[in-house]
PDB file of C-alpha atoms in Angstrom:
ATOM      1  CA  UNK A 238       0.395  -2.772   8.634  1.00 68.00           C
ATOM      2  CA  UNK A 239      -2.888  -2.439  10.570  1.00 77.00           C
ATOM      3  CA  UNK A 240      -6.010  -2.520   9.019  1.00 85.00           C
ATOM      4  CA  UNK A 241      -7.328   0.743  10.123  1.00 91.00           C
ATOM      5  CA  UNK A 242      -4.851   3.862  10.809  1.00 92.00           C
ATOM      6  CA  UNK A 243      -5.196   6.720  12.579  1.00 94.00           C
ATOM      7  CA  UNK A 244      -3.514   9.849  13.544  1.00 87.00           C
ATOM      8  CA  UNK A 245      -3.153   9.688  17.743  1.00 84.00           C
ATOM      9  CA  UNK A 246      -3.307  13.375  18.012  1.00 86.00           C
ATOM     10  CA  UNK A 247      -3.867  15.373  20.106  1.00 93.00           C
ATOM     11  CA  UNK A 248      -5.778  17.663  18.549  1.00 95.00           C
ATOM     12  CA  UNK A 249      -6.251  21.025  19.678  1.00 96.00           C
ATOM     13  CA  UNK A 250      -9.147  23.798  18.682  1.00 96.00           C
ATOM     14  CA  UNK A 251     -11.154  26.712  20.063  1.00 97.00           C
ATOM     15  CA  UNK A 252     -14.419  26.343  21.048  1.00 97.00           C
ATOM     16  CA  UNK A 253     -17.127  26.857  17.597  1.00 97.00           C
ATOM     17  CA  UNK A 254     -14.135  25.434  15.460  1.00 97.00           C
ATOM     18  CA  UNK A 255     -14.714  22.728  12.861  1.00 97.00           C
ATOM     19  CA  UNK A 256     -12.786  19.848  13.420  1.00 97.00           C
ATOM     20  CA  UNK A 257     -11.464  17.218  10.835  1.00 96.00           C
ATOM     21  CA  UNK A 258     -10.862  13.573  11.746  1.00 97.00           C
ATOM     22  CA  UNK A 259      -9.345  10.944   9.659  1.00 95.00           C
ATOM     23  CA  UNK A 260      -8.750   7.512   9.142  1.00 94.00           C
ATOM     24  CA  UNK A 261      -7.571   5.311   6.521  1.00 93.00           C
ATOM     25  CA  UNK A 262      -7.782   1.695   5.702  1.00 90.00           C
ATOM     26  CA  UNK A 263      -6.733  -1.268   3.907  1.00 86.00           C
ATOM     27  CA  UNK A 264      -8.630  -4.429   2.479  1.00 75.00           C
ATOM     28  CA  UNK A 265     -11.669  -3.119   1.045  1.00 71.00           C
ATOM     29  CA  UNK A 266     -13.763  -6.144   0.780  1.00 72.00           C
ATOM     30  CA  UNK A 267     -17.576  -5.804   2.223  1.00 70.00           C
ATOM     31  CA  UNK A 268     -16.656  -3.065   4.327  1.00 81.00           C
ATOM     32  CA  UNK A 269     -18.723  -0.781   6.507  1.00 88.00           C
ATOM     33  CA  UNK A 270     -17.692   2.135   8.655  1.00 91.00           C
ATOM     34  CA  UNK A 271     -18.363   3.758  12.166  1.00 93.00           C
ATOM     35  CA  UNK A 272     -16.706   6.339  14.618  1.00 96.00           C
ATOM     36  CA  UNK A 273     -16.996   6.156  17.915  1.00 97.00           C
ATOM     37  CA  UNK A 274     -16.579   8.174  20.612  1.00 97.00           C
ATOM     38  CA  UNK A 275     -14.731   7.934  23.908  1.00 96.00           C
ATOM     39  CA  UNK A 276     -14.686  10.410  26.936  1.00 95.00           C
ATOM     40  CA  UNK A 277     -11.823   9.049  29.519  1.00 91.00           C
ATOM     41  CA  UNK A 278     -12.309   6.428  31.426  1.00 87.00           C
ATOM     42  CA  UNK A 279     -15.278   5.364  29.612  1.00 91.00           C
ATOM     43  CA  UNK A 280     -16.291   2.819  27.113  1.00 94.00           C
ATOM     44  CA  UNK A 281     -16.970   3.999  23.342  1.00 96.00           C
ATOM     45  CA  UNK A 282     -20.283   5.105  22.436  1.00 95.00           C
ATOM     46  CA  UNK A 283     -21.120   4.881  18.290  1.00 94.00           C
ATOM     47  CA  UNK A 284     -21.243   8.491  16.669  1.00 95.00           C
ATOM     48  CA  UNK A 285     -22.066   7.296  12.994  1.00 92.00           C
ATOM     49  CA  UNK A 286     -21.943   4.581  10.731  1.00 88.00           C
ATOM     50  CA  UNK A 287     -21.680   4.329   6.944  1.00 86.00           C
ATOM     51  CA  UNK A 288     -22.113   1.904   4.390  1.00 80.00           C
ATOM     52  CA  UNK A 289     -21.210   3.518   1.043  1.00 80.00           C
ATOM     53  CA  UNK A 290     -19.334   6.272  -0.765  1.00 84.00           C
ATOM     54  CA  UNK A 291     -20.463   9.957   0.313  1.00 88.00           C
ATOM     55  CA  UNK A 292     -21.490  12.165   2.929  1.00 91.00           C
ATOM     56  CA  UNK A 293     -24.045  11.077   6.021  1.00 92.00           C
ATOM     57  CA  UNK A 294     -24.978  13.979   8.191  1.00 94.00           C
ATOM     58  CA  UNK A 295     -26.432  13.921  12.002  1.00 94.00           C
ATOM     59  CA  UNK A 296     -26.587  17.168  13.402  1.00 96.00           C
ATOM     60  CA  UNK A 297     -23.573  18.824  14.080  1.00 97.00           C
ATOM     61  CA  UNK A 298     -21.508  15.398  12.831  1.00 97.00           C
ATOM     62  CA  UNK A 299     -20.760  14.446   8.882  1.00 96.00           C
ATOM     63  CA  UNK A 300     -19.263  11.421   8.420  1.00 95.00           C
ATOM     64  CA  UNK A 301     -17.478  10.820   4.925  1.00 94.00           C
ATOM     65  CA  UNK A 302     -16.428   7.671   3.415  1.00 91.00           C
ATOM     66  CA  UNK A 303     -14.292   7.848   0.038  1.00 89.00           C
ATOM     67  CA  UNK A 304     -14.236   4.255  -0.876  1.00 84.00           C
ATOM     68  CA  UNK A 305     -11.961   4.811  -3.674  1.00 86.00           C
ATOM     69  CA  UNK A 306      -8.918   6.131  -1.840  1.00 87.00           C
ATOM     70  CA  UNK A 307      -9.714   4.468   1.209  1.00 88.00           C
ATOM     71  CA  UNK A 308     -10.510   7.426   3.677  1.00 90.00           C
ATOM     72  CA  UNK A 309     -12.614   8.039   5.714  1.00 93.00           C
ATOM     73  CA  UNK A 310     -13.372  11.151   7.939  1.00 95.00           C
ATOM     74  CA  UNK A 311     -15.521  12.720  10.474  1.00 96.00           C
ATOM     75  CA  UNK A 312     -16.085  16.699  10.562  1.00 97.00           C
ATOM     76  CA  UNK A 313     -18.050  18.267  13.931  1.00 97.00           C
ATOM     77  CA  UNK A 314     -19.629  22.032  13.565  1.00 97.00           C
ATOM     78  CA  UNK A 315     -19.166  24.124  15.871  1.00 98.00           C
ATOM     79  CA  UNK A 316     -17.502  22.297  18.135  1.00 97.00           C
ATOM     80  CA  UNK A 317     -18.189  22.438  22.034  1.00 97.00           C
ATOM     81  CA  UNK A 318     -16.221  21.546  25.132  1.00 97.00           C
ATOM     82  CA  UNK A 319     -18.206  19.085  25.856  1.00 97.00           C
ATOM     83  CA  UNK A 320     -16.931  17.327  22.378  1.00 97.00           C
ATOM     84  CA  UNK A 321     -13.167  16.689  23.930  1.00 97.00           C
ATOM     85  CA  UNK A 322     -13.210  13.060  24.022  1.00 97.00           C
ATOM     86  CA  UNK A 323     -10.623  10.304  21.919  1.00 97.00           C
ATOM     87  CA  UNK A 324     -12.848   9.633  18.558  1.00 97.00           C
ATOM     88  CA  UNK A 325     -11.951   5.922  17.058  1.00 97.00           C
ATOM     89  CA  UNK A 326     -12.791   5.285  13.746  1.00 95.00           C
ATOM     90  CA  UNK A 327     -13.968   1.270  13.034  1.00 94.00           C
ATOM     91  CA  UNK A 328     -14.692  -0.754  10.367  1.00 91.00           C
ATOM     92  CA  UNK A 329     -16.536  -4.184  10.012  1.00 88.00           C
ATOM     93  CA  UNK A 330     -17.124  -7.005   6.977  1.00 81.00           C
ATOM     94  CA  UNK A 331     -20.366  -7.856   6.072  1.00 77.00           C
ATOM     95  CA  UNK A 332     -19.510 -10.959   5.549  1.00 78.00           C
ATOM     96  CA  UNK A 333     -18.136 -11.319   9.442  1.00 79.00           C
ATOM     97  CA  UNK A 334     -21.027  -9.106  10.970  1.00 81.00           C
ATOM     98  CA  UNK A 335     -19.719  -8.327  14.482  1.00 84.00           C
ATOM     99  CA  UNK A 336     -16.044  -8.115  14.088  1.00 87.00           C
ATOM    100  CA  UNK A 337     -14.786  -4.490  14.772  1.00 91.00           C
ATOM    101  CA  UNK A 338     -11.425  -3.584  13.831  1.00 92.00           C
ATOM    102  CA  UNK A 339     -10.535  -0.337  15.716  1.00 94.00           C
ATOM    103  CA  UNK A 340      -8.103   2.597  14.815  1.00 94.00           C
ATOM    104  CA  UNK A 341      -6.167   4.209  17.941  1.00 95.00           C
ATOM    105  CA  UNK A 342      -8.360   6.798  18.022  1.00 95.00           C
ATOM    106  CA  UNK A 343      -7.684  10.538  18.113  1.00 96.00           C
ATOM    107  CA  UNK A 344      -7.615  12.697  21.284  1.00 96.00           C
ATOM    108  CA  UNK A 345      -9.616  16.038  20.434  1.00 97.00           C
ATOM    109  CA  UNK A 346      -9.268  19.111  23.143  1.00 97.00           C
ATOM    110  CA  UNK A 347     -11.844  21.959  22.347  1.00 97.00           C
ATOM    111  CA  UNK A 348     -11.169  25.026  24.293  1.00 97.00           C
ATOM    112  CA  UNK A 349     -13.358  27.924  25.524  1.00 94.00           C
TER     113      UNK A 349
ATOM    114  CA  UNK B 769     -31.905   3.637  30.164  1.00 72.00           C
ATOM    115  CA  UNK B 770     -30.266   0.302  30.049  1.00 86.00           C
ATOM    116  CA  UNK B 771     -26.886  -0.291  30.148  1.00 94.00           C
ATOM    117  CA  UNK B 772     -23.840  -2.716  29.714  1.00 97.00           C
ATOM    118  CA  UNK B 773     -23.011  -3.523  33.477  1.00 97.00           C
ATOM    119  CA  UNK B 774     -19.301  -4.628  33.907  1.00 98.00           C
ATOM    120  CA  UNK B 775     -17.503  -5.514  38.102  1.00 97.00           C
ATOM    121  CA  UNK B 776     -15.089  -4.550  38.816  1.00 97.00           C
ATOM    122  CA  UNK B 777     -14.427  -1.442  37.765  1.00 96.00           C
ATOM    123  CA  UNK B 778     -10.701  -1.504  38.777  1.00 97.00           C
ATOM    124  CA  UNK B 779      -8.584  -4.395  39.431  1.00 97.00           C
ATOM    125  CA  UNK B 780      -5.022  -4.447  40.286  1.00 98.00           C
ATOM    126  CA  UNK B 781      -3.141  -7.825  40.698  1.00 97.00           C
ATOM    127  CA  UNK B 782      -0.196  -9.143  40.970  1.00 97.00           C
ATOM    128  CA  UNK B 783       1.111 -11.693  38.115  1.00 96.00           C
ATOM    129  CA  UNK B 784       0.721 -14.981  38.001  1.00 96.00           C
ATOM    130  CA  UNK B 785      -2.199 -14.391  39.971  1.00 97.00           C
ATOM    131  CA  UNK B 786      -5.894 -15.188  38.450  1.00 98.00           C
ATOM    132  CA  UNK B 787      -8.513 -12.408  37.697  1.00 98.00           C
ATOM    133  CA  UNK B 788     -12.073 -12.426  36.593  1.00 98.00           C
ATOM    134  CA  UNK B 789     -14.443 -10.086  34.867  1.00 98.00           C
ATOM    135  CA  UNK B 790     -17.743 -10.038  34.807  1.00 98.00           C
ATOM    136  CA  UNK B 791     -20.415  -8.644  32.205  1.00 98.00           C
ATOM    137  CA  UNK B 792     -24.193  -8.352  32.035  1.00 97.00           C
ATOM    138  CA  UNK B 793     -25.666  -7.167  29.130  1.00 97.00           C
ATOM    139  CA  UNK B 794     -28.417  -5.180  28.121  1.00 97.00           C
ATOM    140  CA  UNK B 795     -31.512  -7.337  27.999  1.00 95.00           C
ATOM    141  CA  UNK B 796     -32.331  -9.060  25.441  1.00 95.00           C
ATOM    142  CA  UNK B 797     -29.082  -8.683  22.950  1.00 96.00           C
ATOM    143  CA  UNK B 798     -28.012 -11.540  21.840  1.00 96.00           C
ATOM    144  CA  UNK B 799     -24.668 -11.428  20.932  1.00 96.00           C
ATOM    145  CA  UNK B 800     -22.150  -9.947  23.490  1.00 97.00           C
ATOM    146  CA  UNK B 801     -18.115  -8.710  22.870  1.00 97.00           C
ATOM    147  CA  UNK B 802     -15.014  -8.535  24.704  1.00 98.00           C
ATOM    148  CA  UNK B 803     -12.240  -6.388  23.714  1.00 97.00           C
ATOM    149  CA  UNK B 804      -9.534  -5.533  25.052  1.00 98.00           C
ATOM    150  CA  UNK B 805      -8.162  -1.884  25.117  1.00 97.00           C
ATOM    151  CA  UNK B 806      -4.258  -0.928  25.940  1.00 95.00           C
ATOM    152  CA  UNK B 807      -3.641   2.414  26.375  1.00 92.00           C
ATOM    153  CA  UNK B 808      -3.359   4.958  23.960  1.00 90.00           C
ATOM    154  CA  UNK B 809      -4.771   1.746  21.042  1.00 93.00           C
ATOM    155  CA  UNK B 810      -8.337   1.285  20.024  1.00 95.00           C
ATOM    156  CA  UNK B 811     -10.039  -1.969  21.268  1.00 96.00           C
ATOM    157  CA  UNK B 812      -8.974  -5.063  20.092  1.00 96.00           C
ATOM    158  CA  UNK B 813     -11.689  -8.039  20.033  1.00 95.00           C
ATOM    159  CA  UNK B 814     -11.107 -10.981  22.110  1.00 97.00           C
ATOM    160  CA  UNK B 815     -14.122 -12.912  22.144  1.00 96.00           C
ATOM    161  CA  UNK B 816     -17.833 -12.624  20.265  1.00 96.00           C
ATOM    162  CA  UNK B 817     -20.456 -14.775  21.470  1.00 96.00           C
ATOM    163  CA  UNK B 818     -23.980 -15.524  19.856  1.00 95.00           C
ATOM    164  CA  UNK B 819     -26.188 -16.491  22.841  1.00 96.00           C
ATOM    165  CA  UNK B 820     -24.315 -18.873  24.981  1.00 95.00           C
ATOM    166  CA  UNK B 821     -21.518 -20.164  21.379  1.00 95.00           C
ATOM    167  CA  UNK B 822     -18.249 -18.593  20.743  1.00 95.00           C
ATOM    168  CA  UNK B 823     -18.602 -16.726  17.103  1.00 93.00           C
ATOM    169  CA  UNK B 824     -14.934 -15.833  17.399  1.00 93.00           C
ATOM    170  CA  UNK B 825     -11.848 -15.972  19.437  1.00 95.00           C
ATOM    171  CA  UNK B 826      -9.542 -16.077  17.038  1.00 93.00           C
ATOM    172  CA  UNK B 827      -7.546 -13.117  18.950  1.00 93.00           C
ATOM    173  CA  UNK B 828      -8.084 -14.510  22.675  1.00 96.00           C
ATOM    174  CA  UNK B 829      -4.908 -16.060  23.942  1.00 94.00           C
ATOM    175  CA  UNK B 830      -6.062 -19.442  24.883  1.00 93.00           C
ATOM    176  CA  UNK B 831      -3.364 -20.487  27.027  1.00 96.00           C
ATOM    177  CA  UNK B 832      -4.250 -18.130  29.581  1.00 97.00           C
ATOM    178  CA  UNK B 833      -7.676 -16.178  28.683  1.00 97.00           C
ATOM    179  CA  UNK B 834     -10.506 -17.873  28.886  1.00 97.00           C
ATOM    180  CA  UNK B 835     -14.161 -16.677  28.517  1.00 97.00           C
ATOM    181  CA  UNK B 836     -17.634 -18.293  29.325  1.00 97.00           C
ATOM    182  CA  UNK B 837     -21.668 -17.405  28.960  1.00 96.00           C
ATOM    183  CA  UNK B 838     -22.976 -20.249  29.996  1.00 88.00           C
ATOM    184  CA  UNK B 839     -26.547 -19.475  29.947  1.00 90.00           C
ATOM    185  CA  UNK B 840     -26.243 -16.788  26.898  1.00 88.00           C
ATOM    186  CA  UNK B 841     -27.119 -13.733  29.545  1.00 94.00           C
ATOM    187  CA  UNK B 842     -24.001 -12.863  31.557  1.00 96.00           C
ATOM    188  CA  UNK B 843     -20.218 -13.366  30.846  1.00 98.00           C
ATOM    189  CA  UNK B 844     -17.013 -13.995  32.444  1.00 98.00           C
ATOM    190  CA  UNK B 845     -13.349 -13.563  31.187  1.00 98.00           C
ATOM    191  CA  UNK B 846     -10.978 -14.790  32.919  1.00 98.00           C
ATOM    192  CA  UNK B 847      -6.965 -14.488  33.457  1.00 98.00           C
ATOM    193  CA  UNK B 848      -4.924 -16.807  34.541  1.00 97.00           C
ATOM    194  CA  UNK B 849      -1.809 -16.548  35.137  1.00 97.00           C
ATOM    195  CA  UNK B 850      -1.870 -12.787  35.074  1.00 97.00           C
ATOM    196  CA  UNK B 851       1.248 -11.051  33.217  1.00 97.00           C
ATOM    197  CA  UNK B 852       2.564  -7.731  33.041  1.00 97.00           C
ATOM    198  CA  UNK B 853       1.266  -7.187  29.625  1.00 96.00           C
ATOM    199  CA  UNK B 854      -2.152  -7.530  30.243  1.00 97.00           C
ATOM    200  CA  UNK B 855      -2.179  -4.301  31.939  1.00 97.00           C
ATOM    201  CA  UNK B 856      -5.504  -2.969  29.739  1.00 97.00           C
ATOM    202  CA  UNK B 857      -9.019  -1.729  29.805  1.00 97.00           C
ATOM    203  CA  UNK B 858     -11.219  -4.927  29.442  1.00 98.00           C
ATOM    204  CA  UNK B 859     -14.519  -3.648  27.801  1.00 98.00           C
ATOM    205  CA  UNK B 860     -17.357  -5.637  27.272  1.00 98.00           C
ATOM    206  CA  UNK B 861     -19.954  -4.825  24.547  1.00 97.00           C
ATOM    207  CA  UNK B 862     -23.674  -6.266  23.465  1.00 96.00           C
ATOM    208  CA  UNK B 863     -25.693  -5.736  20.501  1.00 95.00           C
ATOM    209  CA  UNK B 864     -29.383  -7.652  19.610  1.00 94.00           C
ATOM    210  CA  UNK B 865     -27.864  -9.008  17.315  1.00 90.00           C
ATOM    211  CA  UNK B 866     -24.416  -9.323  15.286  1.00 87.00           C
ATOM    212  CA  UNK B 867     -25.696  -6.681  12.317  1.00 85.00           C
ATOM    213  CA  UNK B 868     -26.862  -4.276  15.330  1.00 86.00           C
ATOM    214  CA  UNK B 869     -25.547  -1.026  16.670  1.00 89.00           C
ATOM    215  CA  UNK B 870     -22.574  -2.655  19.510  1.00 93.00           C
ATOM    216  CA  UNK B 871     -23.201  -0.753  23.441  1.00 95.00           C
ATOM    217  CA  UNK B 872     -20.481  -0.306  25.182  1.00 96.00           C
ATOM    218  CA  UNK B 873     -19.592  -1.173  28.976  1.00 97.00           C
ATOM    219  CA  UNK B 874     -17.706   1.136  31.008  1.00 96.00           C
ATOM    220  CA  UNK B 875     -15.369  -1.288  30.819  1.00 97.00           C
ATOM    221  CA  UNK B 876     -12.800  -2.957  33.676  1.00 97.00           C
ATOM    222  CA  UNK B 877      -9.642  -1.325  34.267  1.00 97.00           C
ATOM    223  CA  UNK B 878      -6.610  -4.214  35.143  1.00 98.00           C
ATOM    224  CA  UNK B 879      -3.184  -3.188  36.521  1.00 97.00           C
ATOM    225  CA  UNK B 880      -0.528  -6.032  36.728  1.00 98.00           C
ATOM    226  CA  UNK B 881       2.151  -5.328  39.120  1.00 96.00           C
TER     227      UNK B 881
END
């Protein structure tokens, strides 16, 4: 079982739609939390990161964590076209800063 | 605005043959990353260095990857012999330090025919 799972999508929505990401994980020790985002044929660039329980908002991006059932999730407002990229969700130890471990990320397509 | 610089962008080989990759950081960060990324999968770390020591390679397949950063600024990987299944995007990353925010390179696409 990996560590971090993640639905491949792809994931389809008009333009000014929410839309809903999620991940889930497994091994909850000293964890820490991050999506990324990746347009084609580029590398990742970090969206948000999380340390706890709860909601962290940044604009038109909320990043929940729900440390409990192990799920975590990123919502984007009003999405744009511009916002169809492959979002990975990540999550890291504390006690091995640095280490990354990657879900397969999620293809999102926002239409006009 | 500085960036992770990776050459080449596109590489295509055929196997058994040797490839390199190279990676320059952005200035100053300390620790630098390479991941691998095969298609349609979210990057997988290879190697983490702190300055010019390995952190981690736990994942790197040492009879055939290798990886060096000699002076703790720039970075090479390194293939050899190439196989079919390394077919992959080959991203480097860099961060100030290992508790910082990671920056991405644009990353080195390999095709092994």
């Amino acid at each position: 079982q990996k560590e971090v799972e993640q639905d491949p999508g792809p994931l389809s929505v008009p333009e000014g739609a929410i839309v809903s990401l999620n991940c889930t994980y497994s091994n909850s020790a000293f964890q820490y939390f991050m999506w990324y985002r990746q347009y084609s044929r580029k590398g990742p660039e970090l969206l948000m990161y999380t340390y706890s329980s709860g909601n962290k908002e940044d604009g038109r991006f909320t990043a929940q964590v729900d440390k409990s059932s192990k799920y975590i999730s990123l919502f984007i407002r009003d999405s744009q076209p511009s916002d169809s990229a492959t979002y990975l969700c990540a999550k890291g130890r504390t006690d091995s800063w640095g280490k990354l471990q990657f879900g397969a990320g999620t293809q999102v397509v926002v239409t006009p | 605005e500085a960036e992770v610089a990776q050459s080449p962008r596109y590489k295509i080989t055929e196997k058994s043959q040797a490839v390199a990759f190279w990676c320059d950081p952005i200035s100053g960060h300390a620790t630098l990353y390479w991941y691998r990324q095969i298609l349609g999968q979210g990057p997988e770390l290879l190697v983490q260095f702190q300055d010019e020591s390995v952190v981690d390679d736990s994942q790197l397949p040492k009879d055939r990857f290798s990886a060096e950063r000699l002076k703790g600024v720039d970075s090479t990987l390194k293939i050899q012999p190439a196989e079919l299944g390394d077919s992959a995007m080959y991203l480097c990353a860099s961060s100030l330090n290992q508790r910082n925010e990671q920056f991405f390179g644009p990353g080195t696409r390999l095709t092994v025919l």
